[in-house]
PDB file of C-alpha atoms in Angstrom:
ATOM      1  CA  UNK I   1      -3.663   8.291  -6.567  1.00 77.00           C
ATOM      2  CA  UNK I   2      -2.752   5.925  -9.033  1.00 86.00           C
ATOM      3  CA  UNK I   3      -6.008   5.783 -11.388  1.00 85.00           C
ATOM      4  CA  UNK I   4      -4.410   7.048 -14.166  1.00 86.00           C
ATOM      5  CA  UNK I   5      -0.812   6.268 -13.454  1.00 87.00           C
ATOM      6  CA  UNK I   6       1.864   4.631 -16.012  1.00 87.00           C
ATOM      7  CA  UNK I   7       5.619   4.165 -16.403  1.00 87.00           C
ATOM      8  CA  UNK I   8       5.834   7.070 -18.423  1.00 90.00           C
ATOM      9  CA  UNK I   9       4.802   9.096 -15.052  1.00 90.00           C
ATOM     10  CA  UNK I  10       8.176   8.209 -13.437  1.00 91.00           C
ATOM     11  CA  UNK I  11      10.547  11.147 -13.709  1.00 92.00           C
ATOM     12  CA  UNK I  12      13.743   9.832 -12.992  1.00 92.00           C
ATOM     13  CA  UNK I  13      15.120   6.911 -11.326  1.00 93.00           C
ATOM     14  CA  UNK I  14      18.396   6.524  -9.728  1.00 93.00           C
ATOM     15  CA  UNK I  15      20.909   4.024  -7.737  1.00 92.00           C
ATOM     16  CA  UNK I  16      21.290   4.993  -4.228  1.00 89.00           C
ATOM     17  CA  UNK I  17      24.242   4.540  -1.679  1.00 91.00           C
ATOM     18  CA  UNK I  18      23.684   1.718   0.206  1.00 90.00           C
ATOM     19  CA  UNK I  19      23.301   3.681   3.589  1.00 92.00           C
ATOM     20  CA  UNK I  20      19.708   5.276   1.831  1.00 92.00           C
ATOM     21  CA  UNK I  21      18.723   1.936   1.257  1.00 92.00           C
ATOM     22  CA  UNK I  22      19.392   0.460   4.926  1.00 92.00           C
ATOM     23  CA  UNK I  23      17.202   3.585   6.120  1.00 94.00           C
ATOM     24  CA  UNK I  24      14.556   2.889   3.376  1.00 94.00           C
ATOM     25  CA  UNK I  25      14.323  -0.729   4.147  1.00 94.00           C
ATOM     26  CA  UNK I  26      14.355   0.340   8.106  1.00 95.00           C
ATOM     27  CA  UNK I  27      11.641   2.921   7.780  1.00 95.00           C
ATOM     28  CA  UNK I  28       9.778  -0.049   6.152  1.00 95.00           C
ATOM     29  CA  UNK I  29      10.501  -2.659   8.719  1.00 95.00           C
ATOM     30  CA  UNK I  30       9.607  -0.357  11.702  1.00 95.00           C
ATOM     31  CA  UNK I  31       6.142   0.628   9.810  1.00 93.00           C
ATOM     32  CA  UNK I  32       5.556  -3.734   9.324  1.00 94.00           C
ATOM     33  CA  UNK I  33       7.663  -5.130  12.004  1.00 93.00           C
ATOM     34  CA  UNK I  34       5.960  -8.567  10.664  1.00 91.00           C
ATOM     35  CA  UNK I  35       8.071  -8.415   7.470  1.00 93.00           C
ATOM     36  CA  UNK I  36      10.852  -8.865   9.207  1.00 93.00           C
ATOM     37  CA  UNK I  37      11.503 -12.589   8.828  1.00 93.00           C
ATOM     38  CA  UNK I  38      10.759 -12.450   4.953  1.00 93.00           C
ATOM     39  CA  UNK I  39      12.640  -8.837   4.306  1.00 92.00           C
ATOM     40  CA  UNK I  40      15.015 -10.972   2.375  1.00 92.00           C
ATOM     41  CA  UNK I  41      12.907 -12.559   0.072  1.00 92.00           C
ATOM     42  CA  UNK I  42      11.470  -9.446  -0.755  1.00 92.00           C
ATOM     43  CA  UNK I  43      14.344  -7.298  -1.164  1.00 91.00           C
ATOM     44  CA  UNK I  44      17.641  -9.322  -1.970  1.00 91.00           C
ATOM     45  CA  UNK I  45      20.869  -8.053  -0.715  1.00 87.00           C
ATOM     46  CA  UNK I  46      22.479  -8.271  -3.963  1.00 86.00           C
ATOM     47  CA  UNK I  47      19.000  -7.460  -5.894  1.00 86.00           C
ATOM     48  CA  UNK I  48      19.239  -4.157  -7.670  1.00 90.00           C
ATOM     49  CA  UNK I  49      17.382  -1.344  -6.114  1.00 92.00           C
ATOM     50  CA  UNK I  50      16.617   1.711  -7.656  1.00 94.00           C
ATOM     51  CA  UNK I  51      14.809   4.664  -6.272  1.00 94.00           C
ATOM     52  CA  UNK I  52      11.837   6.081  -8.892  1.00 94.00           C
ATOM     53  CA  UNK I  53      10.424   9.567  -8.261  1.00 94.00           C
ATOM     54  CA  UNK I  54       7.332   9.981  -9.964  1.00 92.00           C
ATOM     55  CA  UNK I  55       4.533  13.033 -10.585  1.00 89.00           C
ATOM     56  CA  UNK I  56       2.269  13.968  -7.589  1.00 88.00           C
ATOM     57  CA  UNK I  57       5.119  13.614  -5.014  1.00 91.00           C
ATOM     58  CA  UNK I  58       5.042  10.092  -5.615  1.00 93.00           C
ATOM     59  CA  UNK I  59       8.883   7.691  -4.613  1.00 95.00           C
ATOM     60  CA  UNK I  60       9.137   4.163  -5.258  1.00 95.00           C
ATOM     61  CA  UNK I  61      11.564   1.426  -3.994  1.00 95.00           C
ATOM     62  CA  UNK I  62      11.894  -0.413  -7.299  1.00 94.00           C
ATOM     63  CA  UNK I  63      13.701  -4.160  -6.703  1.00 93.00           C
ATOM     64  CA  UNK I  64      14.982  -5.814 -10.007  1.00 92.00           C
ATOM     65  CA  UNK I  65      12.539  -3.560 -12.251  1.00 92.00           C
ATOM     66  CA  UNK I  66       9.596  -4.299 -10.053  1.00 94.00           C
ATOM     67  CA  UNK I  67       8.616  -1.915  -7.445  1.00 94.00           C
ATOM     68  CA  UNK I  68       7.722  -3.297  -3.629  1.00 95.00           C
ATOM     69  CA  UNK I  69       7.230   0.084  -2.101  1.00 96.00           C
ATOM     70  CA  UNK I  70       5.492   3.650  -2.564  1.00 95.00           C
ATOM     71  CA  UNK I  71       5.657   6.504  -0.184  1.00 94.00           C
ATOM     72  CA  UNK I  72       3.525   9.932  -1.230  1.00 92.00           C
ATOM     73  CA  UNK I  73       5.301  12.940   0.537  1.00 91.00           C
ATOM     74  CA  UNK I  74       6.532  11.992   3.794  1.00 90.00           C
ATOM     75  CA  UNK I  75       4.073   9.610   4.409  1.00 91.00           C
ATOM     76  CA  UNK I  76       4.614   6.293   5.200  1.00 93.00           C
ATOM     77  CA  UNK I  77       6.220   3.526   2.987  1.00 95.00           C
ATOM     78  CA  UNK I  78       3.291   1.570   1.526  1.00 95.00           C
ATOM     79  CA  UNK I  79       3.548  -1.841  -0.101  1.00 96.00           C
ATOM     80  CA  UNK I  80       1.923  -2.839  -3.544  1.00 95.00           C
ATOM     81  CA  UNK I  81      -1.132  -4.940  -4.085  1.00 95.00           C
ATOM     82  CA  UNK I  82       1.669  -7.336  -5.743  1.00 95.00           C
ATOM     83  CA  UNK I  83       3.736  -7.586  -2.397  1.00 95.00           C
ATOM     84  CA  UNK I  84       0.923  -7.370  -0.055  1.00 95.00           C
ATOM     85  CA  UNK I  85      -0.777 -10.741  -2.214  1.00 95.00           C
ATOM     86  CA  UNK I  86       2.629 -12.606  -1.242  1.00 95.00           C
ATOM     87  CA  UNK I  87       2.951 -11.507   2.226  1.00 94.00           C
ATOM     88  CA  UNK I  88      -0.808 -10.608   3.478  1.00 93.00           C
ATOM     89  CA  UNK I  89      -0.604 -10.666   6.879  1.00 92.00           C
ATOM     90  CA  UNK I  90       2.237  -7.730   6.827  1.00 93.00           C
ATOM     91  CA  UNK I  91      -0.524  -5.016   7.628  1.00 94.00           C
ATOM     92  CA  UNK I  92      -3.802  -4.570   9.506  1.00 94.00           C
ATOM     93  CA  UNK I  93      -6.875  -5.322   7.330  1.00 94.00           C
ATOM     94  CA  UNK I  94     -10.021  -3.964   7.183  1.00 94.00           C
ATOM     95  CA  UNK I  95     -13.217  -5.485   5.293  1.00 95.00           C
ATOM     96  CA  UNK I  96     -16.177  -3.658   3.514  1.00 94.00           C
ATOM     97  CA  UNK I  97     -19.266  -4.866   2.489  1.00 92.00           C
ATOM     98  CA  UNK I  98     -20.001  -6.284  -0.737  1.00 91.00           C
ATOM     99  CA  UNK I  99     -22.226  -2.838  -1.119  1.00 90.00           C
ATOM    100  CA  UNK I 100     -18.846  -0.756  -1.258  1.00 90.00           C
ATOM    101  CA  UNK I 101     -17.027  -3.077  -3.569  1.00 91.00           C
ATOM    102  CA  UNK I 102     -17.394  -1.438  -6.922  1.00 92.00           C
ATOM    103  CA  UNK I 103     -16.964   2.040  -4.895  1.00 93.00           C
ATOM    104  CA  UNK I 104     -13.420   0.803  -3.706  1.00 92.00           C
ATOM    105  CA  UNK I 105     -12.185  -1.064  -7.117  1.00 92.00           C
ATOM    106  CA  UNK I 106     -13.126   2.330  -8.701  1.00 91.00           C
ATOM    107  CA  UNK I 107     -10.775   4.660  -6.462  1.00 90.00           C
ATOM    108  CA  UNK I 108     -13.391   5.948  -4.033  1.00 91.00           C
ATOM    109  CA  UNK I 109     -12.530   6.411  -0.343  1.00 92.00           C
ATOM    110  CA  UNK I 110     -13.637   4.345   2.061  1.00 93.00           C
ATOM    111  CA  UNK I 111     -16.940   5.603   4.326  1.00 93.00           C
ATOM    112  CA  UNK I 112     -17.418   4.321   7.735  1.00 93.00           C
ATOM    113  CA  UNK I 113     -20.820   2.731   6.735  1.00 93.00           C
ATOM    114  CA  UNK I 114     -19.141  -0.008   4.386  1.00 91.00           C
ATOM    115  CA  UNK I 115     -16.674  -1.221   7.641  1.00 92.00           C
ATOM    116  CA  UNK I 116     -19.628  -1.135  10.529  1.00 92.00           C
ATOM    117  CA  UNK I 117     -22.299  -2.741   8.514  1.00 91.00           C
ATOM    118  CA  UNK I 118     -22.415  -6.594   9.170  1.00 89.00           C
ATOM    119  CA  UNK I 119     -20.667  -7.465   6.014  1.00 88.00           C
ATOM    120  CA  UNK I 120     -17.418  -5.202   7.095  1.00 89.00           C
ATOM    121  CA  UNK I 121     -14.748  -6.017  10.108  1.00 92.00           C
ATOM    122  CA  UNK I 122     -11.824  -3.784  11.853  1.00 93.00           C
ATOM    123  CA  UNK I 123      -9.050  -4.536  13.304  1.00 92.00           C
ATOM    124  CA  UNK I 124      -7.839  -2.184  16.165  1.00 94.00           C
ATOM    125  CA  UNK I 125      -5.887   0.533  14.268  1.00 94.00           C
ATOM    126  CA  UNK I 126      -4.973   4.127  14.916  1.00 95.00           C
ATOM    127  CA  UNK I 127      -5.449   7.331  12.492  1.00 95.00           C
ATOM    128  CA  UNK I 128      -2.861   7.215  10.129  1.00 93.00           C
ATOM    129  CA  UNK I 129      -2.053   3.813  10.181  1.00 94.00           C
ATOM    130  CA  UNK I 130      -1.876   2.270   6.279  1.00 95.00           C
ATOM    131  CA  UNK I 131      -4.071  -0.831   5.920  1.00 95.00           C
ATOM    132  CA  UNK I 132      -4.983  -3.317   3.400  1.00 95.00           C
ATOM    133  CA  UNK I 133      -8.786  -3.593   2.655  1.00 95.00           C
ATOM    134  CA  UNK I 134     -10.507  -6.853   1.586  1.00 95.00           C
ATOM    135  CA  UNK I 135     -13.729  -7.118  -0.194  1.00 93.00           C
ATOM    136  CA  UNK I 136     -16.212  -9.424   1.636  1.00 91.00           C
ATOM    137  CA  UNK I 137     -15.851 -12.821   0.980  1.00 90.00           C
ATOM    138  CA  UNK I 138     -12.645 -12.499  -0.832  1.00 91.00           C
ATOM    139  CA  UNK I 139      -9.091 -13.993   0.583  1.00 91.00           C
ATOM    140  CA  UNK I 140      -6.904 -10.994  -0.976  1.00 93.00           C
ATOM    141  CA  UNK I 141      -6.854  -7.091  -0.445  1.00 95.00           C
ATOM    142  CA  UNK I 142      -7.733  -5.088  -3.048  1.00 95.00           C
ATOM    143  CA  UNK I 143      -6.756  -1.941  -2.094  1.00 95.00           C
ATOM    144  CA  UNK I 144      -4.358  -0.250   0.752  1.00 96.00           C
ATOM    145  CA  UNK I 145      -4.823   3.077   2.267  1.00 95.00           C
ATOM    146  CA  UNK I 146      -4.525   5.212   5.018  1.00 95.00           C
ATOM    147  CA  UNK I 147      -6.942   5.559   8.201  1.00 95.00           C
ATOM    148  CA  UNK I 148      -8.012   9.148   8.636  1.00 95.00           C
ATOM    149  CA  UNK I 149      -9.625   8.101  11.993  1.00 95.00           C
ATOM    150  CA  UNK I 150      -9.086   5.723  14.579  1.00 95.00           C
ATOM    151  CA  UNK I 151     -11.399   1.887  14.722  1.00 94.00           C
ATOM    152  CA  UNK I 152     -12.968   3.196  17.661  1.00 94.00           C
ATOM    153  CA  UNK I 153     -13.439   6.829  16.199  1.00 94.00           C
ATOM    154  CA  UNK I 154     -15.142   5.055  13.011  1.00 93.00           C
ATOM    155  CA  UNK I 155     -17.496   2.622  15.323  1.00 93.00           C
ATOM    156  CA  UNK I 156     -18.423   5.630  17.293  1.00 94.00           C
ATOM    157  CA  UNK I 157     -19.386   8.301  14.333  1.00 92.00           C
ATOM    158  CA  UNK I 158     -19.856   6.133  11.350  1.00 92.00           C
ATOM    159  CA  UNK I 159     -19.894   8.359   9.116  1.00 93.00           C
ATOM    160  CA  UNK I 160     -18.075  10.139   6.913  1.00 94.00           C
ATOM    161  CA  UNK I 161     -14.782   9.084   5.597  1.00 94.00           C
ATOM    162  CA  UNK I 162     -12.312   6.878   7.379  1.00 94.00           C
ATOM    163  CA  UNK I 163      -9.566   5.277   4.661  1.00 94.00           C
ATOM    164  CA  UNK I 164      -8.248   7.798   1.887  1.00 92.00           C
ATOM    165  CA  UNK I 165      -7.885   4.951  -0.759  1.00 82.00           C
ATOM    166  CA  UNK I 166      -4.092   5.116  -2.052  1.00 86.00           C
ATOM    167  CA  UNK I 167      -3.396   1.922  -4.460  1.00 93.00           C
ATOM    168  CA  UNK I 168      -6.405  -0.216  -5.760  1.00 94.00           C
ATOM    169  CA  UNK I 169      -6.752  -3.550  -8.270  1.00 93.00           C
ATOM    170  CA  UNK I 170      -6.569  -2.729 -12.053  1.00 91.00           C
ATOM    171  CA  UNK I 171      -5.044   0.807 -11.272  1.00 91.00           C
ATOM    172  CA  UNK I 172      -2.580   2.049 -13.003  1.00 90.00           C
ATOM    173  CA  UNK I 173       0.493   0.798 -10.537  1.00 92.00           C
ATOM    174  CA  UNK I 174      -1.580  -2.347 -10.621  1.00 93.00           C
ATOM    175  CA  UNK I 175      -1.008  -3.253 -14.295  1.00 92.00           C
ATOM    176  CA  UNK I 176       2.675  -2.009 -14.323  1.00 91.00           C
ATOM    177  CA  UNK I 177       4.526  -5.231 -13.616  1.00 89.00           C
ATOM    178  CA  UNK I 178       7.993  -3.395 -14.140  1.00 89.00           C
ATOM    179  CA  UNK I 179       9.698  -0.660 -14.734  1.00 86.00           C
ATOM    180  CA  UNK I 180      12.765  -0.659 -17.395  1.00 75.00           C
TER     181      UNK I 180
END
C-alpha cells in the first residue's frame, strides 16, 4: 500500500476535538491491549495530534509531526514499522523463511509456504488480525499486515495467500520520518 507513498500523498490534515482522539487512541488500545502501560510514551497528553487523510482511503494519527498509526478504510488501526521497533511485543508476530525475504521487503503478500516451512513460526491468530512479520534470524519486524486466514487455516491448506502485506522496510511511509 505504501510502495510508492510520500508526504505529498497526504490530502489534508487537521486538529481534532479531543473526544475523536480518546476514541482513536481507544480503538487502538482495544486492538493492542499490551500498549496499554506505554500509551503515554507514545502519544503524550499534551503532544500535538493531528489527523492526516491521505490517497487510497488511507488516515493517519500523526503525534508531533511523526505519525504512530494508519488505518485503510475501516480497518483496523495499524502501527508503523517506527513504533512497532520501540514497542515489539505490541502485536502477534509471524516469521518467514529466509526464502520469502526479498518477496516481503519488496511488497509481496505473504504465502502460507514461507510461515510452515521450518524456517517460519505462527503464533495463534485469527483472520483479520494485523501482525508484525519478522524475517528469519532477524530481532525486528519488517513488515505488518493483515491475516486473511486463521494459523490453523494456514497450517491446514498451506497454500495460497495468508497476510495481505500493508507497511514494509524502505517503503514509502518507511522513509517519511515526519510530516510538516
Amino acid at each position: 500500500m505504501f510502495k510508492t507513498w510520500g508526504p505529498e500523498d497526504v490530502s489534508g490534515q487537521n486538529q481534532v476535538k479531543s473526544s475523536v482522539q480518546r476514541g482513536i487512541k481507544t480503538s487502538i488500545l482495544e486492538t493492542y491491549p499490551r500498549l496499554e502501560p506505554v500509551m503515554k510514551d507514545i502519544w503524550p497528553k499534551d503532544g500535538n495530534m493531528v489527523f492526516a487523510k491521505c490517497k487510497d482511503h488511507v488516515s493517519m494519527v500523526v503525534v508531533d509531526k511523526v505519525p504512530i498509526f494508519f488505518q485503510q478504510r475501516d480497518g483496523p488501526w495499524m502501527p508503523t514499522l517506527r513504533v512497532l521497533h520501540q514497542y515489539p511485543s505490541m502485536m502477534p508476530r509471524v516469521r518467514v523463511d529466509t526464502g520469502a525475504i526479498k518477496f516481503v521487503l519488496r511488497g509481496a503478500s505473504i504465502m502460507c509456504p514461507g510461515l510452515t516451512s521450518a524456517g517460519g513460526r505462527m503464533e495463534k491468530v485469527e483472520k483479520d488480525t494485523p501482525v508484525q512479520v519478522l524475517a528469519e534470524g532477524k530481532e525486528h519486524a519488517c513488515a505488518v499486515g493483515i491475516m486473511t486466514m486463521s494459523s490453523d487455516e494456514v497450517t491446514s491448506i498451506n497454500k495460497g495467500i495468508c497476510i495481505d502485506h500493508i507497511h514494509y522496510l524502505d517503503d514509502g511511509l518507511w522513509k517519511t520520518k515526519e510530516l510538516s
